[in-house]
XYZ file of C-alpha atoms in Angstrom:
747
model
C -148.016 39.991 76.677
C -148.746 38.386 79.975
C -146.028 36.232 81.414
C -143.407 37.356 78.882
C -140.755 38.284 81.483
C -139.886 36.277 84.568
C -137.040 37.441 86.830
C -135.502 39.376 83.859
C -135.550 36.454 81.355
C -137.731 35.760 78.322
C -140.255 33.052 78.823
C -139.900 29.881 76.626
C -143.122 30.732 74.868
C -141.806 34.042 73.653
C -138.519 32.512 72.442
C -140.364 29.980 70.353
C -142.540 32.677 68.877
C -139.597 34.802 67.760
C -137.755 31.806 66.280
C -140.760 30.906 64.186
C -140.951 34.397 62.710
C -137.236 34.416 61.857
C -137.492 30.992 60.188
C -140.380 32.110 57.990
C -138.476 35.226 56.933
C -135.371 33.161 56.103
C -137.415 30.699 54.093
C -139.021 33.502 52.128
C -135.614 35.007 51.351
C -134.314 31.644 50.186
C -137.284 31.176 47.907
C -136.721 34.607 46.412
C -133.095 33.739 45.729
C -133.776 30.279 44.265
C -136.808 31.085 42.121
C -134.733 32.116 39.046
C -132.748 28.892 39.238
C -135.870 26.807 39.688
C -137.488 28.515 36.729
C -134.340 27.990 34.614
C -134.423 24.284 35.253
C -138.081 24.058 34.416
C -137.888 25.975 31.148
C -137.949 23.717 28.108
C -135.965 24.851 25.064
C -136.864 24.066 21.452
C -134.450 24.249 18.531
C -135.718 25.463 15.140
C -133.492 24.849 12.097
C -134.181 26.352 8.676
C -133.450 25.150 5.167
C -130.596 26.511 3.119
C -128.731 23.698 1.348
C -125.017 23.910 2.046
C -125.645 27.073 4.070
C -127.602 24.845 6.474
C -124.331 23.188 7.524
C -124.011 26.210 9.827
C -126.512 24.366 12.050
C -123.686 21.999 12.966
C -121.650 24.894 14.353
C -124.630 26.018 16.427
C -125.000 22.481 17.825
C -121.302 22.355 18.700
C -121.612 25.621 20.603
C -124.805 24.489 22.344
C -122.955 21.466 23.624
C -119.984 23.571 24.682
C -122.285 25.872 26.661
C -124.321 22.927 28.021
C -127.628 24.141 26.611
C -130.166 21.315 26.884
C -132.481 20.863 23.888
C -135.896 19.369 24.592
C -137.399 19.397 21.087
C -136.228 19.989 17.500
C -138.205 21.128 14.449
C -136.411 21.374 11.110
C -137.025 22.019 7.440
C -134.944 20.814 4.480
C -131.262 20.833 5.510
C -132.467 21.782 8.993
C -134.416 18.509 9.008
C -131.270 16.603 8.013
C -129.045 18.102 10.703
C -131.814 18.250 13.303
C -132.920 14.680 12.564
C -129.405 13.314 13.046
C -129.035 15.197 16.329
C -132.454 14.085 17.548
C -131.490 10.498 16.684
C -128.558 10.672 19.084
C -125.582 11.829 17.010
C -123.325 14.351 18.716
C -122.406 17.597 16.997
C -118.837 16.362 16.474
C -120.120 13.213 14.795
C -122.391 15.213 12.499
C -119.484 17.512 11.651
C -117.348 14.508 10.698
C -120.154 13.187 8.484
C -120.523 16.548 6.718
C -116.786 16.945 6.093
C -116.133 13.378 4.950
C -119.295 12.732 2.929
C -118.858 12.496 -0.838
C -121.364 15.238 -1.598
C -120.832 14.971 -5.350
C -121.950 11.350 -5.300
C -124.636 11.888 -2.640
C -126.235 14.684 -4.677
C -126.570 12.490 -7.753
C -128.601 9.477 -8.746
C -125.803 7.500 -10.319
C -124.489 4.663 -8.192
C -120.753 4.230 -8.026
C -119.824 2.898 -11.448
C -118.199 -0.147 -9.862
C -121.595 -1.163 -8.420
C -123.763 -1.017 -11.551
C -124.348 -4.090 -13.754
C -121.845 -4.628 -16.535
C -124.435 -4.079 -19.277
C -125.147 -0.592 -18.001
C -121.413 0.158 -18.003
C -121.300 -0.724 -21.691
C -124.079 1.761 -22.388
C -121.647 4.511 -21.393
C -119.297 3.458 -24.160
C -121.918 3.400 -26.855
C -123.413 6.835 -26.411
C -122.002 9.462 -24.152
C -124.838 11.977 -24.245
C -125.638 11.766 -20.558
C -129.290 12.749 -20.656
C -131.709 10.195 -22.039
C -135.354 10.206 -22.977
C -137.735 7.817 -21.183
C -140.682 6.108 -22.833
C -143.633 4.252 -21.346
C -145.611 2.155 -23.844
C -144.319 4.334 -26.656
C -145.128 7.660 -24.986
C -142.369 10.129 -24.143
C -142.308 11.080 -20.448
C -140.276 13.812 -18.799
C -138.882 13.379 -15.272
C -140.418 15.219 -12.308
C -137.035 16.461 -11.174
C -133.419 16.734 -12.214
C -132.645 14.044 -9.640
C -134.616 11.273 -7.964
C -132.572 11.665 -4.757
C -131.603 7.994 -4.747
C -128.127 8.364 -3.257
C -129.270 10.951 -0.729
C -131.987 8.566 0.409
C -129.509 5.707 0.813
C -127.156 7.916 2.832
C -129.985 8.802 5.231
C -131.039 5.150 5.513
C -127.502 4.122 6.484
C -127.075 6.909 9.042
C -130.463 6.336 10.665
C -130.780 2.548 10.495
C -130.748 2.454 14.318
C -134.086 4.312 14.379
C -135.969 1.784 12.228
C -137.905 0.448 15.227
C -139.046 3.940 16.269
C -142.295 4.999 14.655
C -143.230 7.846 17.022
C -140.732 10.713 16.717
C -141.460 11.687 20.330
C -139.653 8.486 21.273
C -136.385 9.561 19.659
C -133.647 10.648 22.063
C -134.919 14.193 21.393
C -138.499 14.676 20.129
C -138.375 15.750 16.495
C -140.526 17.173 13.684
C -139.758 17.515 9.966
C -141.689 19.786 7.593
C -142.541 19.034 3.949
C -144.955 20.533 1.403
C -147.788 18.765 -0.395
C -147.119 20.033 -3.915
C -150.692 19.234 -5.018
C -152.489 21.157 -2.258
C -149.805 23.562 -1.061
C -150.344 22.407 2.533
C -147.629 21.922 5.107
C -147.075 18.294 6.099
C -145.636 17.811 9.586
C -143.915 14.494 10.186
C -144.240 13.390 13.807
C -144.181 9.649 13.089
C -143.275 7.133 10.412
C -139.975 6.167 8.838
C -137.490 8.865 9.855
C -135.182 8.717 6.781
C -138.211 9.019 4.491
C -139.567 12.001 6.428
C -136.236 13.816 6.149
C -135.911 12.895 2.472
C -139.336 14.430 1.768
C -138.451 17.590 3.683
C -135.354 18.223 1.516
C -136.925 17.512 -1.920
C -136.279 20.923 -3.516
C -138.728 21.239 -6.459
C -137.095 20.990 -9.853
C -133.878 19.701 -8.371
C -135.321 16.612 -6.643
C -138.380 14.696 -7.756
C -141.302 14.718 -5.276
C -141.413 11.949 -2.674
C -144.562 9.849 -2.538
C -145.674 9.269 1.062
C -149.085 7.753 1.712
C -150.300 8.842 -1.710
C -149.179 12.470 -1.336
C -146.512 14.097 -3.526
C -144.212 15.882 -1.104
C -141.482 18.428 -1.753
C -139.237 20.718 0.269
C -140.864 22.245 3.335
C -139.212 25.638 2.684
C -142.124 26.517 0.393
C -144.569 26.743 3.296
C -142.617 26.799 6.565
C -138.894 27.435 6.295
C -138.659 28.274 10.008
C -141.153 26.028 11.849
C -141.258 28.073 15.060
C -144.936 27.321 15.672
C -144.276 23.592 15.273
C -141.579 23.691 17.948
C -143.886 25.584 20.317
C -146.604 22.977 19.794
C -144.153 20.397 21.181
C -144.478 21.962 24.654
C -141.366 24.141 24.835
C -141.228 27.432 26.716
C -138.719 29.185 24.499
C -136.960 28.583 21.190
C -133.535 29.003 19.631
C -134.098 29.760 15.946
C -131.326 29.377 13.346
C -132.040 31.065 10.012
C -129.530 30.269 7.233
C -131.530 31.788 4.385
C -129.703 33.194 1.390
C -129.708 36.971 0.836
C -131.025 38.044 -2.550
C -128.475 38.492 -5.329
C -128.309 41.454 -7.671
C -128.875 41.067 -11.402
C -125.117 41.183 -11.958
C -124.614 38.268 -9.544
C -127.104 35.972 -11.327
C -124.656 34.312 -13.706
C -125.539 30.591 -13.655
C -128.401 28.127 -13.274
C -127.255 27.552 -9.695
C -127.657 31.271 -8.972
C -131.156 31.274 -10.484
C -132.251 28.204 -8.472
C -130.793 29.729 -5.312
C -132.564 33.047 -5.926
C -135.867 31.321 -6.658
C -135.718 29.423 -3.367
C -134.899 32.616 -1.478
C -137.847 34.460 -2.991
C -140.237 31.597 -2.206
C -139.222 31.439 1.433
C -138.886 35.110 2.378
C -142.519 35.682 3.318
C -143.129 32.561 5.393
C -139.760 32.957 7.111
C -140.517 36.506 8.218
C -143.963 35.493 9.455
C -142.372 33.004 11.839
C -139.655 35.422 12.958
C -142.342 37.979 13.858
C -143.752 35.544 16.450
C -140.536 35.480 18.499
C -140.682 36.925 22.018
C -138.079 38.371 24.407
C -137.230 34.942 25.813
C -136.480 33.502 22.369
C -133.169 33.659 20.526
C -132.747 34.291 16.788
C -129.404 33.347 15.189
C -128.526 34.349 11.623
C -124.981 33.140 10.879
C -122.805 35.393 8.753
C -122.546 33.268 5.598
C -122.130 36.051 3.047
C -122.991 35.036 -0.507
C -122.367 31.328 0.057
C -124.636 29.380 -2.339
C -126.913 26.498 -1.427
C -124.664 24.189 -3.496
C -121.330 25.256 -1.935
C -120.676 22.065 0.035
C -116.953 22.618 -0.458
C -117.284 25.473 2.065
C -118.589 23.237 4.858
C -115.792 24.271 7.245
C -116.613 27.962 6.866
C -120.339 27.363 7.334
C -119.779 25.383 10.552
C -117.502 28.104 11.967
C -120.057 30.790 11.118
C -122.773 28.838 12.909
C -120.692 28.452 16.069
C -119.780 32.144 16.047
C -123.412 33.224 15.757
C -124.175 31.662 19.170
C -120.902 32.306 20.973
C -121.107 36.009 20.095
C -124.755 36.344 21.098
C -125.224 38.155 24.439
C -128.426 36.165 25.030
C -126.799 32.767 24.587
C -125.710 32.299 28.199
C -129.306 32.642 29.400
C -130.012 29.221 27.875
C -127.135 27.385 29.574
C -127.840 24.801 32.278
C -125.975 26.127 35.326
C -126.100 22.779 37.045
C -123.919 21.355 34.261
C -121.483 24.249 34.202
C -118.530 22.150 35.318
C -119.342 19.129 33.120
C -117.973 18.617 29.595
C -120.220 19.510 26.690
C -122.077 16.921 24.635
C -125.462 15.926 23.305
C -127.536 16.143 26.470
C -130.111 13.733 25.083
C -129.746 10.028 25.450
C -126.978 8.441 23.421
C -128.299 6.719 20.298
C -128.566 2.953 20.520
C -125.701 1.176 18.836
C -127.436 -1.633 17.087
C -126.185 -4.112 14.522
C -129.250 -6.283 14.047
C -128.987 -9.946 13.137
C -130.909 -10.409 9.873
C -133.147 -13.456 10.044
C -135.069 -12.948 6.784
C -135.186 -10.795 3.651
C -138.383 -9.503 2.027
C -138.933 -7.545 -1.196
C -141.742 -5.086 -2.004
C -141.400 -4.553 -5.736
C -143.526 -2.462 -8.097
C -141.169 -2.736 -11.074
C -141.440 -4.818 -14.234
C -139.060 -7.583 -13.227
C -139.691 -10.423 -10.807
C -139.098 -10.067 -7.068
C -136.578 -12.882 -7.500
C -134.428 -10.651 -9.725
C -134.219 -8.081 -6.927
C -133.619 -10.788 -4.324
C -130.768 -12.287 -6.350
C -128.809 -9.020 -6.061
C -128.909 -8.972 -2.238
C -125.849 -10.610 -0.676
C -126.773 -10.199 3.007
C -126.287 -13.620 4.687
C -129.123 -14.748 6.936
C -128.290 -15.213 10.591
C -125.484 -12.646 10.451
C -125.277 -8.960 11.481
C -126.412 -6.392 8.929
C -123.554 -5.541 6.565
C -124.285 -1.904 5.705
C -121.345 -1.451 3.322
C -122.325 -4.451 1.234
C -126.013 -3.480 1.351
C -125.235 -0.035 -0.056
C -123.356 -1.656 -2.932
C -126.322 -3.955 -3.583
C -128.684 -0.967 -3.586
C -126.476 0.617 -6.250
C -126.618 -2.554 -8.334
C -130.423 -2.802 -8.107
C -130.888 0.879 -8.957
C -128.310 0.588 -11.716
C -130.499 -1.875 -13.630
C -132.610 1.139 -14.691
C -135.865 -0.598 -13.770
C -136.624 1.549 -10.707
C -137.028 5.202 -9.769
C -136.222 4.524 -6.135
C -134.642 1.709 -4.158
C -134.702 1.794 -0.353
C -134.559 -0.506 2.627
C -135.777 -0.743 6.198
C -135.138 -3.091 9.113
C -138.383 -4.466 10.527
C -137.788 -5.444 14.148
C -139.879 -8.268 15.550
C -139.850 -9.701 19.037
C -137.189 -12.237 18.139
C -136.508 -11.628 14.443
C -135.233 -8.837 12.212
C -136.324 -8.603 8.586
C -134.421 -6.684 5.918
C -137.185 -5.167 3.791
C -136.123 -3.839 0.380
C -138.581 -1.588 -1.466
C -138.338 -0.876 -5.178
C -140.528 1.609 -7.043
C -141.050 1.169 -10.774
C -140.148 4.168 -12.925
C -143.201 6.343 -13.481
C -141.596 7.752 -16.616
C -141.071 4.297 -18.120
C -138.112 1.980 -18.501
C -137.584 2.232 -22.266
C -134.767 4.631 -23.080
C -133.615 6.589 -26.103
C -130.055 7.869 -26.003
C -128.411 10.005 -28.633
C -124.782 9.963 -29.646
C -122.631 12.461 -31.448
C -119.115 12.070 -32.793
C -117.390 14.914 -34.584
C -113.689 14.848 -35.504
C -111.839 17.520 -37.448
C -108.061 17.638 -37.974
C -108.268 21.226 -39.313
C -106.582 20.093 -42.544
C -109.690 19.171 -44.491
C -110.077 15.791 -42.871
C -113.296 15.675 -40.903
C -115.662 12.949 -39.786
C -119.157 13.224 -38.456
C -121.341 10.483 -36.981
C -124.675 10.722 -35.242
C -126.394 7.797 -33.606
C -129.269 6.659 -31.503
C -129.815 3.777 -29.134
C -133.218 2.515 -28.049
C -133.427 -0.014 -25.256
C -136.611 -1.763 -24.129
C -136.158 -2.863 -20.522
C -137.994 -5.525 -18.580
C -139.464 -7.393 -21.542
C -140.254 -10.295 -19.211
C -139.938 -11.033 -15.464
C -136.373 -12.340 -15.931
C -135.268 -8.899 -17.116
C -134.879 -9.441 -20.851
C -133.829 -6.431 -22.947
C -134.103 -5.498 -26.598
C -131.356 -3.105 -27.680
C -131.172 -1.417 -31.083
C -128.398 0.926 -32.258
C -128.310 3.075 -35.350
C -125.463 5.264 -36.562
C -125.172 7.361 -39.744
C -122.298 9.389 -41.098
C -118.729 8.436 -41.923
C -119.249 5.043 -40.284
C -122.713 3.529 -40.607
C -123.938 0.954 -38.096
C -127.125 -0.971 -37.437
C -127.198 -3.449 -34.578
C -130.105 -5.092 -32.803
C -129.775 -7.608 -29.973
C -132.264 -9.429 -27.781
C -130.661 -10.131 -24.409
C -132.392 -12.935 -22.498
C -131.175 -13.925 -19.009
C -131.468 -17.629 -18.254
C -131.772 -17.201 -14.490
C -133.061 -14.573 -12.061
C -129.553 -13.389 -11.238
C -128.699 -12.823 -14.936
C -125.577 -14.904 -14.535
C -126.164 -16.769 -17.800
C -127.757 -15.330 -20.902
C -128.352 -15.807 -24.606
C -128.232 -12.931 -27.082
C -129.242 -13.376 -30.756
C -128.423 -10.353 -32.936
C -128.383 -8.842 -36.407
C -125.524 -6.584 -37.447
C -124.664 -4.294 -40.358
C -121.709 -1.932 -40.825
C -120.198 0.295 -43.499
C -116.766 1.950 -43.174
C -113.780 3.265 -45.156
C -110.556 1.216 -45.336
C -107.355 2.651 -46.847
C -104.909 0.201 -48.446
C -101.209 1.151 -48.317
C -98.478 -0.537 -50.394
C -94.809 0.302 -49.929
C -95.951 2.901 -47.418
C -97.960 4.785 -50.065
C -101.786 4.854 -50.080
C -103.052 3.382 -53.355
C -106.790 2.957 -52.826
C -109.587 3.714 -50.357
C -112.292 1.049 -50.132
C -115.832 1.357 -48.846
C -116.408 -1.851 -46.917
C -119.931 -3.054 -46.148
C -120.686 -6.079 -43.972
C -124.038 -7.455 -42.744
C -125.044 -10.626 -40.945
C -126.588 -12.319 -37.951
C -125.382 -14.323 -34.990
C -126.027 -15.887 -31.631
C -124.131 -15.443 -28.340
C -124.134 -17.516 -25.166
C -122.670 -15.676 -22.202
C -121.827 -15.576 -18.529
C -121.840 -12.380 -16.466
C -118.939 -12.022 -14.020
C -120.368 -10.081 -11.053
C -120.669 -6.406 -12.068
C -117.204 -6.253 -13.591
C -117.383 -8.199 -16.818
C -118.744 -10.939 -18.963
C -117.669 -13.787 -21.229
C -119.378 -14.469 -24.569
C -119.052 -17.322 -27.033
C -120.839 -16.920 -30.326
C -121.511 -18.064 -33.863
C -122.143 -15.565 -36.657
C -122.477 -15.403 -40.439
C -121.784 -12.341 -42.617
C -121.882 -11.259 -46.249
C -119.890 -8.287 -47.409
C -118.348 -6.301 -50.188
C -115.423 -3.914 -50.626
C -115.813 -1.274 -53.374
C -113.235 1.235 -54.572
C -114.146 4.653 -53.203
C -111.030 6.658 -53.955
C -108.242 5.522 -56.266
C -107.739 3.653 -59.508
C -111.159 2.353 -60.601
C -109.372 -0.515 -62.363
C -108.399 -1.946 -59.002
C -110.560 -4.907 -58.028
C -113.704 -4.689 -55.940
C -114.894 -7.927 -54.453
C -117.576 -9.689 -52.428
C -116.943 -12.021 -49.516
C -118.646 -14.332 -47.050
C -117.522 -14.879 -43.467
C -118.636 -17.193 -40.651
C -117.089 -16.853 -37.216
C -116.499 -18.648 -33.995
C -116.073 -15.804 -31.513
C -114.840 -15.597 -27.930
C -115.029 -12.233 -26.189
C -113.927 -11.507 -22.611
C -114.630 -8.080 -21.069
C -113.674 -6.449 -17.809
C -114.518 -2.905 -16.645
C -113.929 -1.461 -13.173
C -113.243 2.164 -14.186
C -114.865 4.803 -11.995
C -115.525 7.057 -15.014
C -115.545 6.118 -18.679
C -114.387 9.552 -19.933
C -111.818 10.696 -17.380
C -111.134 7.736 -15.095
C -109.229 8.113 -11.848
C -109.212 4.485 -10.708
C -109.956 0.993 -11.940
C -109.140 -0.822 -15.145
C -110.684 -2.079 -18.346
C -109.777 -4.852 -20.752
C -111.241 -6.576 -23.783
C -109.936 -9.714 -25.473
C -111.603 -10.756 -28.726
C -110.726 -13.899 -30.662
C -112.561 -14.859 -33.796
C -111.990 -17.377 -36.527
C -113.688 -17.387 -39.882
C -114.331 -21.030 -40.717
C -115.190 -22.520 -44.138
C -117.068 -25.360 -42.401
C -119.557 -22.694 -41.261
C -119.893 -21.178 -44.754
C -116.915 -18.781 -45.022
C -114.940 -18.243 -48.226
C -111.662 -18.904 -46.445
C -110.196 -19.484 -43.012
C -108.547 -16.653 -41.124
C -108.071 -15.720 -37.485
C -108.016 -12.398 -35.631
C -107.097 -11.592 -32.038
C -107.254 -8.163 -30.394
C -106.389 -7.094 -26.843
C -107.120 -3.662 -25.383
C -106.281 -2.889 -21.749
C -106.156 0.293 -19.647
C -105.233 0.956 -16.031
C -106.180 4.259 -14.320
C -104.298 5.787 -11.394
C -104.634 9.154 -9.675
C -103.300 11.393 -6.956
C -105.053 14.621 -6.095
C -106.067 16.427 -9.283
C -103.622 14.321 -11.354
C -104.611 11.152 -13.216
C -102.730 8.632 -15.331
C -103.765 5.927 -17.785
C -101.432 3.094 -18.721
C -102.528 1.242 -21.855
C -101.471 -1.814 -23.854
C -103.150 -2.602 -27.191
C -102.483 -5.145 -29.883
C -104.097 -6.914 -32.822
C -103.069 -9.776 -35.093
C -104.493 -11.318 -38.267
C -103.451 -14.755 -39.528
C -104.497 -16.175 -42.882
C -104.636 -15.230 -46.533
C -107.487 -12.731 -46.215
C -107.013 -9.347 -47.920
C -106.317 -6.022 -46.216
C -109.548 -4.507 -47.527
C -111.541 -7.227 -45.766
C -109.873 -7.516 -42.349
C -108.006 -4.468 -41.028
C -107.894 -2.679 -37.697
C -108.538 1.074 -37.961
C -106.229 3.300 -35.932
C -105.043 6.895 -35.812
C -106.121 9.916 -33.817
C -105.346 11.208 -30.324
C -103.999 8.446 -28.086
C -103.988 5.939 -30.962
C -100.922 7.003 -32.988
C -101.345 10.754 -32.615
C -100.446 12.878 -35.611
C -102.475 10.717 -37.991
C -106.081 11.573 -38.652
C -108.688 9.467 -36.882
C -108.971 6.022 -38.528
C -106.261 7.120 -40.929
C -104.192 3.978 -40.335
C -105.448 0.591 -41.545
C -103.433 -2.500 -40.780
C -103.941 -6.190 -40.150
C -101.527 -6.119 -37.226
C -100.554 -3.542 -34.650
C -98.834 -3.061 -31.288
C -99.301 0.021 -29.148
C -98.309 1.113 -25.653
C -99.263 4.488 -24.225
C -99.254 6.692 -21.144
C -101.898 9.410 -20.790
C -101.715 12.129 -18.133
C -104.350 14.718 -17.376
C -105.052 17.194 -14.589
C -108.370 18.684 -13.574
C -108.171 22.469 -13.737
C -111.397 23.486 -11.973
C -112.667 22.287 -8.571
C -115.251 19.559 -8.184
C -118.946 20.421 -8.476
C -121.562 19.250 -6.003
C -124.518 19.479 -8.347
C -124.824 17.733 -11.708
C -124.593 20.843 -13.884
C -120.894 21.621 -13.850
C -118.378 21.085 -16.666
C -115.063 19.648 -15.474
C -112.050 20.892 -17.467
C -108.885 18.835 -17.948
C -105.438 19.497 -19.440
C -103.444 16.465 -20.499
C -100.802 14.855 -22.656
C -100.128 11.416 -24.117
C -97.023 9.464 -25.104
C -97.364 6.485 -27.478
C -95.044 3.882 -28.943
C -96.035 1.211 -31.431
C -96.200 -0.260 -34.922
C -98.837 -0.898 -37.609
C -98.125 -3.383 -40.397
C -99.342 -5.976 -42.878
C -97.551 -9.263 -43.500
C -97.244 -9.114 -47.303
C -93.774 -8.605 -48.708
C -94.747 -5.258 -50.195
C -97.279 -4.481 -47.521
C -97.516 -1.481 -45.277
C -95.196 -1.296 -42.256
C -94.935 1.869 -40.218
C -92.037 0.467 -38.205
C -91.882 1.216 -34.507
C -92.529 4.895 -33.950
C -93.191 7.353 -31.151
C -96.136 9.718 -31.043
C -97.686 12.128 -28.601
C -100.335 14.765 -28.104
C -101.418 17.719 -25.972
C -105.078 17.610 -24.958
C -107.678 19.962 -23.516
C -110.798 18.073 -22.418
C -114.229 19.115 -21.172
C -116.772 16.666 -19.766
C -119.934 18.274 -21.165
C -123.554 17.123 -20.936
C -123.247 16.013 -24.590
C -120.152 13.962 -23.888
C -116.408 14.564 -23.832
C -115.083 17.458 -25.897
C -111.386 17.253 -26.815
C -109.060 19.722 -28.458
C -105.677 18.216 -29.260
C -102.375 18.703 -31.038
C -100.747 15.463 -32.171
C -97.392 14.610 -33.736
C -95.374 11.477 -34.481
C -91.953 10.297 -35.547
C -93.057 10.019 -39.168
C -93.451 13.783 -39.346
C -97.234 13.743 -39.311
C -98.932 16.632 -37.518
C -102.585 17.141 -36.796
C -104.943 19.357 -34.859
C -107.953 17.564 -33.431
C -111.377 18.534 -32.272
C -113.424 15.615 -31.042
C -116.916 15.780 -29.583
C -118.668 12.737 -28.258
C -118.101 9.085 -28.931
C -120.100 6.354 -30.612
C -119.710 2.612 -30.596
């Protein structure tokens, strides 16, 4: 090169040339070193979450580990339980928050349709006392209709609405903190339905509607069920969201052997597994070397085992932490920062409600629904109170589904409540069964039916008819007509007929057993007290007769006429009518038969029955006070209280004590022996005992008087689908002993 060297030194031109070459080489080396890091930052990661019921709670553990390792998630696609967990995470909940929800949620209540008993209208609470066969038959215009699923998913839907209320103004799921997709199945066509917009709680609810267990969800005229039927692992859906690689979490249930299929839960679990195996494997086969498949070690955990949530979450976390590929997904730039949901934090919003609207497809007026909503206008949304109101509306039995949504305007927020009329009809037939046997030849059997016509008019009128045959025969028909849209005031005309056995005891010896028959009609005016009780004042007129059934046929039989003023006050806040753990119940009845109304003679009766339930852990207590009094010259065969049986002077046969007056105090203890079930097919088992102290007597000089006596019983109880089944051993101070078997309860 000409002019390179001058007096032994490099020329400036040559120096510049060499420096340029060295710089280019250094830059190239730097690029080579940094390319992997640049690529890592540019790679977008999708999260794919499968169905699996309770097994799907393992997704929470995976999320916790993703946050711990600082793995950013750019898109989520989920099916069934994967849609639930993935939807909450995409909406901005952290893994720790979702874990807290899963561990604290009342799964038994959430996976049922029944509102909390304290929230349902008082009239529906009384239905529980009449007939305890839990399943009922629905009629629409006289035609029997069967439900489309074991459950409607009402409580599950309300839980999702409450958790995701902050997303109500987001219609496009790409605008969630993390873009999200939920998968459902069109049960009519068999096609996959991919939710990328709409009402997020509804989309998730459709994705988890397991056929047979949950009724299909109607969305835009399509009947949708669980997405596991067509796409349990929506890998292709996640890829379509623009991700470069996916983390796939498969919580499917391994197939059980014939010996392991021992219950309906096992059969449902196995059926779901068989239906999903093929489509799951098809998606797994599409995974490449840059993708990560996690299959948490959940053993034989069933889809209904929500009591094993802790174990499922730990298994999910372990599946990622123990994966050698997991670290490849971590964001190295966030290595020194604490873990957490790397999406935007969900907006904390408590909207001010400026108006309330109702979309109602049921039989009753919109005003009836509106009257049950207590949200004040101009105040922040009260979610706790709204959930109670949803339970009250659903508890009327007019609707198959009750939901809500917050419609956000520019300056206003509207609480929109949607009610869907029952497709199967709102007229209900319930059956009742009562069988008592003291194993000494004394047995009683009653079978009954109740038919209720709901929504007779827009105010919510009802026509209720009861029929019972057997030892005690009953016919009762009442037309219940609310006088306002809130059903605070009502009128209730009725007809009533009853036939029963009454034993007369003189000098403590039974002398005759009468068959008493009474029939009449009446009219009640009442006031409902919130959901906890009601007050009734009524007038009624009866004719009756008492005929000798067992005993000296020379003893007199007689006819009688009665006409009553009646005051009845009821209260019921028990959480369960069969085996209560909290709340109380009370009934006070006063009636006076008045000659001015047409009665043969004047007499007065008062009866008080009160119970208080307490519990701690698996242990429950009931404290009860009962009493009845009769004043006047009326005969024992016309006006007696029937007592006897477990908890009501144990040791005597049921209804084996007849007296015009009684006092009774009791304490009942029982303990649940088996753990709680999270699906409505279990049979709780209880072991209990009772202690009673009281007196039964008549006021005549030679009349019956048991004196004050103690009694008690040992009880084994089962809460079956037919009603409560009791086995008991009773004894009392009088030396009476009895074995009891009691199934069901009527009136």
